[in-house]
Short mmCIF file of C-alpha atoms and ligand atoms in Angstrom, two decimals:
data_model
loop_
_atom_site.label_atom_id
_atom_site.label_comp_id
_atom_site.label_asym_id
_atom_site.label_seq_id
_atom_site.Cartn_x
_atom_site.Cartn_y
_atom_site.Cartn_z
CA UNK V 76 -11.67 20.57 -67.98
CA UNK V 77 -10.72 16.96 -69.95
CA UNK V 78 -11.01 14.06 -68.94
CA UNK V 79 -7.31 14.07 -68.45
CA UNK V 80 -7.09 16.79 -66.14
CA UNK V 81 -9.98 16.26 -63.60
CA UNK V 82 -9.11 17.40 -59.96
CA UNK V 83 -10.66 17.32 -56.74
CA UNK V 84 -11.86 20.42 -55.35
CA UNK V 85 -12.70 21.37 -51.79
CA UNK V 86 -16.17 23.60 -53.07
CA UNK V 87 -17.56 23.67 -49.97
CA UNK V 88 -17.54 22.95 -46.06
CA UNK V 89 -19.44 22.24 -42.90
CA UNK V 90 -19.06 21.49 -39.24
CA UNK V 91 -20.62 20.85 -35.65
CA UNK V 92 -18.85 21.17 -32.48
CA UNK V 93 -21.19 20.88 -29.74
CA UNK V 94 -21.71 23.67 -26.75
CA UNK V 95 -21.05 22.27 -23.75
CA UNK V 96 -16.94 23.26 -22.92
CA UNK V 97 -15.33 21.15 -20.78
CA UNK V 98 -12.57 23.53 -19.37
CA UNK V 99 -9.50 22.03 -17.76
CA UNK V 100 -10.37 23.47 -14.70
CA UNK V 101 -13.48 20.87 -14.37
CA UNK V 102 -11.14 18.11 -15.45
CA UNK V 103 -9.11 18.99 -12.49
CA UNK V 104 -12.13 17.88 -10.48
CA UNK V 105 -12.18 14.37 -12.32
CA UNK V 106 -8.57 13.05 -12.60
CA UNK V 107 -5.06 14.42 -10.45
CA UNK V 108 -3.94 17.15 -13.26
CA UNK V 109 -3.89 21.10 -13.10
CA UNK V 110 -4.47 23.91 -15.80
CA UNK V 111 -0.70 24.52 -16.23
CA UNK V 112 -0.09 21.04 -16.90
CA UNK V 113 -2.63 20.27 -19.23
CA UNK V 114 -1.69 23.81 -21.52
CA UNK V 115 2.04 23.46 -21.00
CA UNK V 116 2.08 19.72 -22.89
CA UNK V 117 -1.01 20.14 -25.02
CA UNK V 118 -1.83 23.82 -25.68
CA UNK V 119 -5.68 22.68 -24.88
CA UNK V 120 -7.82 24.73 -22.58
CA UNK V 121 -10.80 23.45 -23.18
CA UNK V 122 -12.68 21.09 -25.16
CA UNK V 123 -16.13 20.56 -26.19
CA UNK V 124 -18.20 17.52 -25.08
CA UNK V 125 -21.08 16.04 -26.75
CA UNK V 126 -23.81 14.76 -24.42
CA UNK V 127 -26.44 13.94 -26.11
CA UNK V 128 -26.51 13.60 -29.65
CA UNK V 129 -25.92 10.46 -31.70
CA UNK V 130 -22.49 10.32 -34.02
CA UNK V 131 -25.06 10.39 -36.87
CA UNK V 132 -26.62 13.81 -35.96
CA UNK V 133 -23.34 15.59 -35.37
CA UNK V 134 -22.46 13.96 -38.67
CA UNK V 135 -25.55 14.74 -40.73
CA UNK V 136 -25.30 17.93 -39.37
CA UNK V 137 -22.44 19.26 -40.11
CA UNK V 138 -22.89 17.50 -43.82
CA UNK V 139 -26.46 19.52 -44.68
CA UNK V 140 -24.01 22.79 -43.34
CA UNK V 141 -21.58 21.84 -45.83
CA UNK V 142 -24.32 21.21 -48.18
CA UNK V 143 -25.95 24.12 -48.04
CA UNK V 144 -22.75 26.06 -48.57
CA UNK V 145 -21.96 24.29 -51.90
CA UNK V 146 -25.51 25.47 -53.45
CA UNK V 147 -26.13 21.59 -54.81
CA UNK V 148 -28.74 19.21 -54.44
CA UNK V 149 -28.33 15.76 -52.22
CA UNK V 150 -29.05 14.49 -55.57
CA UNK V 151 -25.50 16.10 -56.76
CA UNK V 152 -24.00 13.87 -54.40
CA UNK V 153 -22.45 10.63 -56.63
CA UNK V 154 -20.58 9.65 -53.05
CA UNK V 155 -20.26 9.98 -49.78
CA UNK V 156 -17.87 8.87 -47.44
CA UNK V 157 -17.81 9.27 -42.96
CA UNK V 158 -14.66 8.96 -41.30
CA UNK V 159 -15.17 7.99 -37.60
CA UNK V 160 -13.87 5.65 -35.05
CA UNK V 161 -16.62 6.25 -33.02
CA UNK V 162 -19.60 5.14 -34.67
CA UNK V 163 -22.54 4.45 -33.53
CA UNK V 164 -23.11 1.06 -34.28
CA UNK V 165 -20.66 -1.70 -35.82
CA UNK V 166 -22.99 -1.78 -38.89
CA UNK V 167 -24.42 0.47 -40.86
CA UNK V 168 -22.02 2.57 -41.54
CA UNK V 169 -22.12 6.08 -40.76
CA UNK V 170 -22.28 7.22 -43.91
CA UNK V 171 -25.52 5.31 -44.93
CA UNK V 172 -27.00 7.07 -42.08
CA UNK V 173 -26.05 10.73 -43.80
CA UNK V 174 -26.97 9.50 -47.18
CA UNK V 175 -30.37 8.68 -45.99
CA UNK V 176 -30.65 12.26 -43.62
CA UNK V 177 -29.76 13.88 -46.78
CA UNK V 178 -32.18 11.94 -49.41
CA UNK V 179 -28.60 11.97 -51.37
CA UNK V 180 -30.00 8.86 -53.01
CA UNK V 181 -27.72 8.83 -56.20
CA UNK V 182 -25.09 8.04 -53.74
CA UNK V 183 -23.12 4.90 -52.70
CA UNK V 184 -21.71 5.57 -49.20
CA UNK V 185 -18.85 3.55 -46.90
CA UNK V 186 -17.12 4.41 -43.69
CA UNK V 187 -13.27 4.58 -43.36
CA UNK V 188 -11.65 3.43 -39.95
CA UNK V 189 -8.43 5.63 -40.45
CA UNK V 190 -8.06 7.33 -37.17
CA UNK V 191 -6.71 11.34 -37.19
CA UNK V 192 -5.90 10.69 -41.07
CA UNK V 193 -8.99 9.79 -41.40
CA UNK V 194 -9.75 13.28 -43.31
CA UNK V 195 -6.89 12.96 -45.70
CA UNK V 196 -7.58 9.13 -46.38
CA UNK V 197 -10.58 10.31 -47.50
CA UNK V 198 -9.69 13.01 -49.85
CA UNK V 199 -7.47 10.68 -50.96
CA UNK V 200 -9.76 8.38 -52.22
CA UNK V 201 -12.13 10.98 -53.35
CA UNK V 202 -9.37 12.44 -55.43
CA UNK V 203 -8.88 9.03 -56.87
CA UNK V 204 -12.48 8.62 -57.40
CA UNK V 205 -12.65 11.75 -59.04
CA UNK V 206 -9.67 12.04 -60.98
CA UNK V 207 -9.75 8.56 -62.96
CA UNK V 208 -12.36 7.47 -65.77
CA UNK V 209 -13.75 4.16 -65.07
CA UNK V 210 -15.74 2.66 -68.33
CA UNK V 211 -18.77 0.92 -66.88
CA UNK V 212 -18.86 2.59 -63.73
CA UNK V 213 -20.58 5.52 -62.30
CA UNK V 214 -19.03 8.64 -62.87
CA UNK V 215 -17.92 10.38 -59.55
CA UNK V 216 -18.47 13.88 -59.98
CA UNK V 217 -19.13 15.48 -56.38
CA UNK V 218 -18.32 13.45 -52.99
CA UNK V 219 -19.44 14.10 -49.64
CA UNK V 220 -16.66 13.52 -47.12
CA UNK V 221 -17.84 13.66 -42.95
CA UNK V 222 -15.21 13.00 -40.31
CA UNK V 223 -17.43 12.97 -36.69
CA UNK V 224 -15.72 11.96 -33.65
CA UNK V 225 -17.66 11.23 -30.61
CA UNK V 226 -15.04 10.64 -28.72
CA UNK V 227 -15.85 11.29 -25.26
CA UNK V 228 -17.69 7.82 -25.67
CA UNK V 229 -14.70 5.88 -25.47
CA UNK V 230 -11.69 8.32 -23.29
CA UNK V 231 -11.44 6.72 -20.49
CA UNK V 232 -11.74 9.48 -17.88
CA UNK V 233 -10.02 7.94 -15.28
CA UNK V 234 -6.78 8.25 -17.48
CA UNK V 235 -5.47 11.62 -17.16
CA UNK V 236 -2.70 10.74 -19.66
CA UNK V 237 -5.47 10.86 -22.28
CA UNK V 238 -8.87 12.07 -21.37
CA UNK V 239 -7.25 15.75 -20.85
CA UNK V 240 -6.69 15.43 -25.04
CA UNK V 241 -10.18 14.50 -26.43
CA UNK V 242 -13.02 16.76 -27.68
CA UNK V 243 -16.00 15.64 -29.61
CA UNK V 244 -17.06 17.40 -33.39
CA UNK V 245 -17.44 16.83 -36.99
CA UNK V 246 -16.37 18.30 -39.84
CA UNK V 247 -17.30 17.90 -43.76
CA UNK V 248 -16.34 18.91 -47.13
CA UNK V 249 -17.84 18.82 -50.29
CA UNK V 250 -15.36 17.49 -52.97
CA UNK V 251 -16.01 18.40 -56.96
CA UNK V 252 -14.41 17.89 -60.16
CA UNK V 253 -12.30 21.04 -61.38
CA UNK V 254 -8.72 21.96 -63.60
CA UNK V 255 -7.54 23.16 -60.15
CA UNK V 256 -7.53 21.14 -56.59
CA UNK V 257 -5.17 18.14 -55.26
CA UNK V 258 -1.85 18.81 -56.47
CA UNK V 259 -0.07 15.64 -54.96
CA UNK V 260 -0.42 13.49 -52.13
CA UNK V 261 1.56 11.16 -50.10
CA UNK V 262 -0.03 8.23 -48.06
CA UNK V 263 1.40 6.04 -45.21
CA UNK V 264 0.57 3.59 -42.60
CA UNK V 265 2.76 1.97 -39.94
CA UNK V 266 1.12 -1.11 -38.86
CA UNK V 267 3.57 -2.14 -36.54
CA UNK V 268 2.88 0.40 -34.22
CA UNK V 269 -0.94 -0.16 -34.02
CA UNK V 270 -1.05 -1.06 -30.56
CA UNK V 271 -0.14 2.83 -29.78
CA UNK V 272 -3.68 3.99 -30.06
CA UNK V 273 -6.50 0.74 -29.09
CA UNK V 274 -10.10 1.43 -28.10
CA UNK V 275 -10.87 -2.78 -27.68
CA UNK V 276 -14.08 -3.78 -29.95
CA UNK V 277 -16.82 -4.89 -27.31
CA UNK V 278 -18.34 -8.46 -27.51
CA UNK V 279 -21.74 -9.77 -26.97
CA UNK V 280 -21.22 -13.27 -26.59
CA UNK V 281 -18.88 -16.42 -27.84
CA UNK V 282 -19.94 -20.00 -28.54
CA UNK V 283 -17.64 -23.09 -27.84
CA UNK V 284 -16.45 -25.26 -29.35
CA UNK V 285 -19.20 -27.36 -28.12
CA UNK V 286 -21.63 -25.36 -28.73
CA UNK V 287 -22.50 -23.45 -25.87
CA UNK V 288 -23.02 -19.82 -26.12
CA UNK V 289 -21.27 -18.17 -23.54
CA UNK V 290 -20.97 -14.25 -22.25
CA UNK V 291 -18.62 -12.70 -23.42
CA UNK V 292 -15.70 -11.42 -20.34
CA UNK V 293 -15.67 -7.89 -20.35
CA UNK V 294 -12.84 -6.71 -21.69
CA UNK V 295 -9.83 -5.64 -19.32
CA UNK V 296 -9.94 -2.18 -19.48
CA UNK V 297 -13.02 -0.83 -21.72
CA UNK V 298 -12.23 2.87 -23.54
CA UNK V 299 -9.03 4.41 -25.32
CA UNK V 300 -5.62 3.22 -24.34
CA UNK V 301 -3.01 5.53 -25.42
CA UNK V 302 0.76 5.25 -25.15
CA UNK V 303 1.06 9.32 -25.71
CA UNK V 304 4.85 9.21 -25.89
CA UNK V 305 5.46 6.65 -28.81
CA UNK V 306 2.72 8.49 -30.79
CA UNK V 307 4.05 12.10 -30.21
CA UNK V 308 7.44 10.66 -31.22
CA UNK V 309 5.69 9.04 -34.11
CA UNK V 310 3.97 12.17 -35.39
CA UNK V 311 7.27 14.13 -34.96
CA UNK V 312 9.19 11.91 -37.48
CA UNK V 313 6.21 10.88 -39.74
CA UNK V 314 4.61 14.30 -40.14
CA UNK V 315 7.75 16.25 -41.63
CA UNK V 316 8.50 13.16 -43.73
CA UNK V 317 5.25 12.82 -45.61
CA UNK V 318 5.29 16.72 -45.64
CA UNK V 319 8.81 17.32 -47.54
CA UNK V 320 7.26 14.23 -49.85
CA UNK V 321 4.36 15.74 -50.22
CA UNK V 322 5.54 19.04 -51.32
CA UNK V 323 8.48 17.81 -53.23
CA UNK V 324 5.93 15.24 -55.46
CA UNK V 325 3.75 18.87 -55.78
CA UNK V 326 7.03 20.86 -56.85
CA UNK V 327 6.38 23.20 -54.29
CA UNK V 328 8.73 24.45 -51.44
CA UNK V 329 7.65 25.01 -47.83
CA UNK V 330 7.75 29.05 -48.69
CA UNK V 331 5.38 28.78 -51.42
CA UNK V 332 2.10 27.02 -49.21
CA UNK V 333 -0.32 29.19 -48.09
CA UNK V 334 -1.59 27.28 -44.96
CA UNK V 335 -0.14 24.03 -43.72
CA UNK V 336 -3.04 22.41 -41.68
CA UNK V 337 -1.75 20.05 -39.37
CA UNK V 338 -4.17 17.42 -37.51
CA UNK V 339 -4.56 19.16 -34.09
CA UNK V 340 -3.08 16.48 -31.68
CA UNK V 341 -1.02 18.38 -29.69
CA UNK V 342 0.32 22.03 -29.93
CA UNK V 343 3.89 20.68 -28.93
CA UNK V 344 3.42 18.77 -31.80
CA UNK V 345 2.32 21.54 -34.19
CA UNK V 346 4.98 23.59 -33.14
CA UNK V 347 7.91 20.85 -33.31
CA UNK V 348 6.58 20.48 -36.85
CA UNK V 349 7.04 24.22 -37.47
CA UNK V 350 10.72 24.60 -36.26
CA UNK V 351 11.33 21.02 -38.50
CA UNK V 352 10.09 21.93 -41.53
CA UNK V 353 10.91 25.90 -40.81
CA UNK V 354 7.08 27.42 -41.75
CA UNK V 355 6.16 30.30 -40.77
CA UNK V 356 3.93 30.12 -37.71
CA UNK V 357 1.32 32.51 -38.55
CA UNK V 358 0.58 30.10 -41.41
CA UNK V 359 -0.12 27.80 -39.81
CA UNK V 360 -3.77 28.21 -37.85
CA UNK V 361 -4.70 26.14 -34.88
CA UNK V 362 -7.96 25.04 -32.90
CA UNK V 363 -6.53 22.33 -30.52
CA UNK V 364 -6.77 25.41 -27.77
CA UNK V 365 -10.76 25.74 -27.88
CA UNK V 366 -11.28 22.08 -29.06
CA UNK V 367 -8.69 19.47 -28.22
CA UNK V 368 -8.26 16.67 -30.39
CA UNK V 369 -11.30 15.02 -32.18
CA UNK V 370 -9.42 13.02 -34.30
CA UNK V 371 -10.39 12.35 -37.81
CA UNK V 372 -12.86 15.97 -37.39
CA UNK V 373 -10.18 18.40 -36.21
CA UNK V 374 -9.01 19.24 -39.69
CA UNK V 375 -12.18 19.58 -41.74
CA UNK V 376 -13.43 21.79 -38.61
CA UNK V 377 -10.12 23.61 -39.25
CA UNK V 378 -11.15 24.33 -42.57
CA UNK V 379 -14.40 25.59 -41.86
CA UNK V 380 -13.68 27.72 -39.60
CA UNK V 381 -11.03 29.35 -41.87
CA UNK V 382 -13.53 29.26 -44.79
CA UNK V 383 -16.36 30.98 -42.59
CA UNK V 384 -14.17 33.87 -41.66
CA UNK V 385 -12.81 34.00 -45.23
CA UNK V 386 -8.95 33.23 -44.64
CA UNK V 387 -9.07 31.01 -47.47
CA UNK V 388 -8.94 32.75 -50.84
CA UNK V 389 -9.33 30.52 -53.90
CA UNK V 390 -5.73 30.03 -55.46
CA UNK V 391 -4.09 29.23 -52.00
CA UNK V 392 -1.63 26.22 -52.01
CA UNK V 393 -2.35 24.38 -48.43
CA UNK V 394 -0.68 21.30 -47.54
CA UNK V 395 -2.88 19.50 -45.10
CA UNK V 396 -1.10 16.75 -42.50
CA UNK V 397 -3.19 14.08 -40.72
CA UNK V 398 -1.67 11.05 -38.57
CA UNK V 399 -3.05 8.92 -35.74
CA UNK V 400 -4.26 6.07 -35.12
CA UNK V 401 -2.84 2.92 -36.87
CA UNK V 402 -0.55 4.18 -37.00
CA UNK V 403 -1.59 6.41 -40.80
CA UNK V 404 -0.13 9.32 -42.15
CA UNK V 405 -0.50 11.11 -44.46
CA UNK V 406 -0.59 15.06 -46.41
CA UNK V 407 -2.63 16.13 -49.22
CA UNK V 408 -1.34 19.12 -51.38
CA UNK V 409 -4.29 21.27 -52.80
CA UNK V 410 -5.36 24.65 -53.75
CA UNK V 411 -8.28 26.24 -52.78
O1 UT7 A 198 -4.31 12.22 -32.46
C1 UT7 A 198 -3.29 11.27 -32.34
C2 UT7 A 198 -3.41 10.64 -31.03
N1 UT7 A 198 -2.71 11.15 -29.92
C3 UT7 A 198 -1.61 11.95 -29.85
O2 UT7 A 198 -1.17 12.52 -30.81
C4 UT7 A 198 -0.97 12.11 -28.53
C5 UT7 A 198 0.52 12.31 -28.63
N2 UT7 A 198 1.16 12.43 -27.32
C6 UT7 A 198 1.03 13.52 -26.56
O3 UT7 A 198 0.39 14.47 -26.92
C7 UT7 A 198 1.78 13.54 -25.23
O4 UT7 A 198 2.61 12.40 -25.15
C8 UT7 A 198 0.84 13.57 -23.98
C9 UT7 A 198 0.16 14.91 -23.92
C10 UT7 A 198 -0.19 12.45 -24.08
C11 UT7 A 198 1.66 13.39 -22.72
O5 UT7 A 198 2.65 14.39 -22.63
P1 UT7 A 198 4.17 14.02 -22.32
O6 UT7 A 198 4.92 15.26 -22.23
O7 UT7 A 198 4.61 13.00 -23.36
O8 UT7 A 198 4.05 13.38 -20.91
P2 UT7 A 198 4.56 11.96 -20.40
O9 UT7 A 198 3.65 10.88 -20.87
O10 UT7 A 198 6.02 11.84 -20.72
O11 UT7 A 198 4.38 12.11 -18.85
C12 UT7 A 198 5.17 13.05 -18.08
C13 UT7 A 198 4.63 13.10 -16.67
C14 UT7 A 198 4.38 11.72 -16.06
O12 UT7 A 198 4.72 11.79 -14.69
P3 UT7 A 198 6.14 11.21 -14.19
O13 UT7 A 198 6.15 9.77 -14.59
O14 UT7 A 198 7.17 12.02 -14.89
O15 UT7 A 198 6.07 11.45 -12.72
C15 UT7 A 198 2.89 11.54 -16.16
O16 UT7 A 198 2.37 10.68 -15.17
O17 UT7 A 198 3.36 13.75 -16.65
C16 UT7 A 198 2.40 12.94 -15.96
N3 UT7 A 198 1.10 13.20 -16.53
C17 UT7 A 198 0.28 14.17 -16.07
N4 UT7 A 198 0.41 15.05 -15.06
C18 UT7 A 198 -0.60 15.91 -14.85
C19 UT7 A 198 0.49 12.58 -17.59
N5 UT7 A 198 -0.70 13.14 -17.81
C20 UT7 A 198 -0.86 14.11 -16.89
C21 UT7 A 198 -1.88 15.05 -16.60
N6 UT7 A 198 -1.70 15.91 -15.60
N7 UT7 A 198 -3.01 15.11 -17.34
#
């Protein structure tokens, strides 16, 4: 390996989902919906819910997993970065919490607020990190990357338009420096449709202009607001977009990928996605039926999985597909 050709590797991988299932038979009992609906439009029959650990435990967690896996030290780690939009506190970030669980002390660590890209904005940047020689700067030879999504914290489960969808987890990958890895990538956003997905930022108090402090209102309607249709429509156009891009900027066809890992948002979506882009179902593997959607985590809990059971055979070309919130997009082209 030169300095010329430095990649970023997937080494290793972790994850946390927690036990308790919530079946759609018990969400029946909380909102007007029935098990046929909810697997017809989503594919979901259950998902797991998270009562009572903090983000930072399912996050640390599923990082010391990954960890563990990769055979390094914390003191490997040169970065280390959480994808979440449900943290537990505005400030610190998530990932200052891990890099302190983990004693990874030779790392610098930042959140990124990037929704269900969240995992390929952040192998983005790790790639970047990675890949490029900065004189006068630290070199970035392994990153930590954690997507944790407690997301039954903010669904809204009075909404059975959304809180049928959302599952709690986290995910996490160890990134290194190697000839193989990230073949191409293609990033988007799509601003102008941010007010698809909003979970409204709480706030303690305001002061006036004159200088009174005053309570805050509540806000209208506290938790996830979702306008499902524009986003499946979204993800239908964006996700075979970024993926022919993707794959073309790789020189790869559609035949050659090994796995395409899709964010799991929807199975209507993974499947319209399929017949699009004309992939072969069977390579393309799926956990939105025992988890639901837990945004940023889904893939990197994906990609566990598949490691743990030893699908994933080093050489295999994946193309990996996030979008959500933001509205991002965006697909990462690696090999294992
Ligand atoms: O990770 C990224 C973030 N989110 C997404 O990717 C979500 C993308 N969107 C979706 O997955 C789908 O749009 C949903 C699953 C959210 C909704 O499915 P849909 O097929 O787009 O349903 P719809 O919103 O068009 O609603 C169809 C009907 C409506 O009734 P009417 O107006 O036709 O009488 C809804 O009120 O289904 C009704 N409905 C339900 N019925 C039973 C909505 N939610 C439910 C429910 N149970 N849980």
């Amino acid at each position: 390996m030169t300095e010329n050709n430095r990649r970023a590797r997937i080494l290793a991988t972790g994850s946390y989902v927690p036990e308790f299932a919530l079946t759609n038979e018990a969400l029946c009992r909380m909102v007007d919906t029935s098990d046929e609906w909810i697997r017809e439009r989503t594919g979901i029959r259950e998902r797991r819910i998270n009562p009572n650990l903090s983000n930072r435990e399912m996050a640390s967690t599923a990082a010391k997993r990954a960890l563990e896996m990769s055979g390094l030290s914390p003191l490997d780690l040169d970065m280390i970065i959480c994808s979440t939009i449900t943290n537990d506190n505005y400030t610190p970030s998530l990932a200052c919490y891990v890099q302190g669980d983990l004693g990874a002390s030779n790392a610098f660590a930042f959140d990124i607020n990037a929704g269900c890209s969240g995992f390929v904005y952040a192998m983005e940047n790790a790639s970047a990190f990675i890949s490029s020689s900065r004189p006068n700067a630290k070199a970035v030879n392994h990153v930590l990357i954690v997507c944790s999504e407690n997301l039954s914290r903010i669904t809204d489960y009075t909404d059975r338009s959304s809180c049928v969808l959302f599952g709690d987890g986290a995910g996490a990958v160890i990134v290194g420096a190697d000839e193989v890895g990230v073949l191409a990538s293609y990033m988007r956003a799509d601003g102008k449709g941010a007010n698809s997905i909003v979970a409204p930022a709480l706030t303690a108090a305001t002061v006036t202009e004159d200088g009174r402090v005053e309570t805050a209102p509540p806000v209208e309607k506290p938790g996830l607001v979702m306008n499902g249709r524009e986003v499946y429509r979204f993800a239908v156009r964006a996700v075979p977009e970024a993926f022919e891009a993707g794959l073309k900027l790789a020189g790869l066809t559609a035949d050659q990928l090994d796995y395409a890992i899709l964010h799991q948002a929807n199975l209507r979506i993974i499947n319209a996605v399929i017949d699009r882009l004309g992939l072969d179902p069977a390579k393309v593997p799926f956990t939105i039926d025992r988890y639901g959607n837990t945004s940023s985590a889904c893939i990197p809990v994906l990609l566990d999985e598949m490691n743990r059971s030893g699908k994933l055979k080093r050489g295999d070309k994946l193309a990996i597909a996030g979008f959500g919130s933001g509205l991002t997009y965006g697909v990462i082209v690696t090999e294992w």
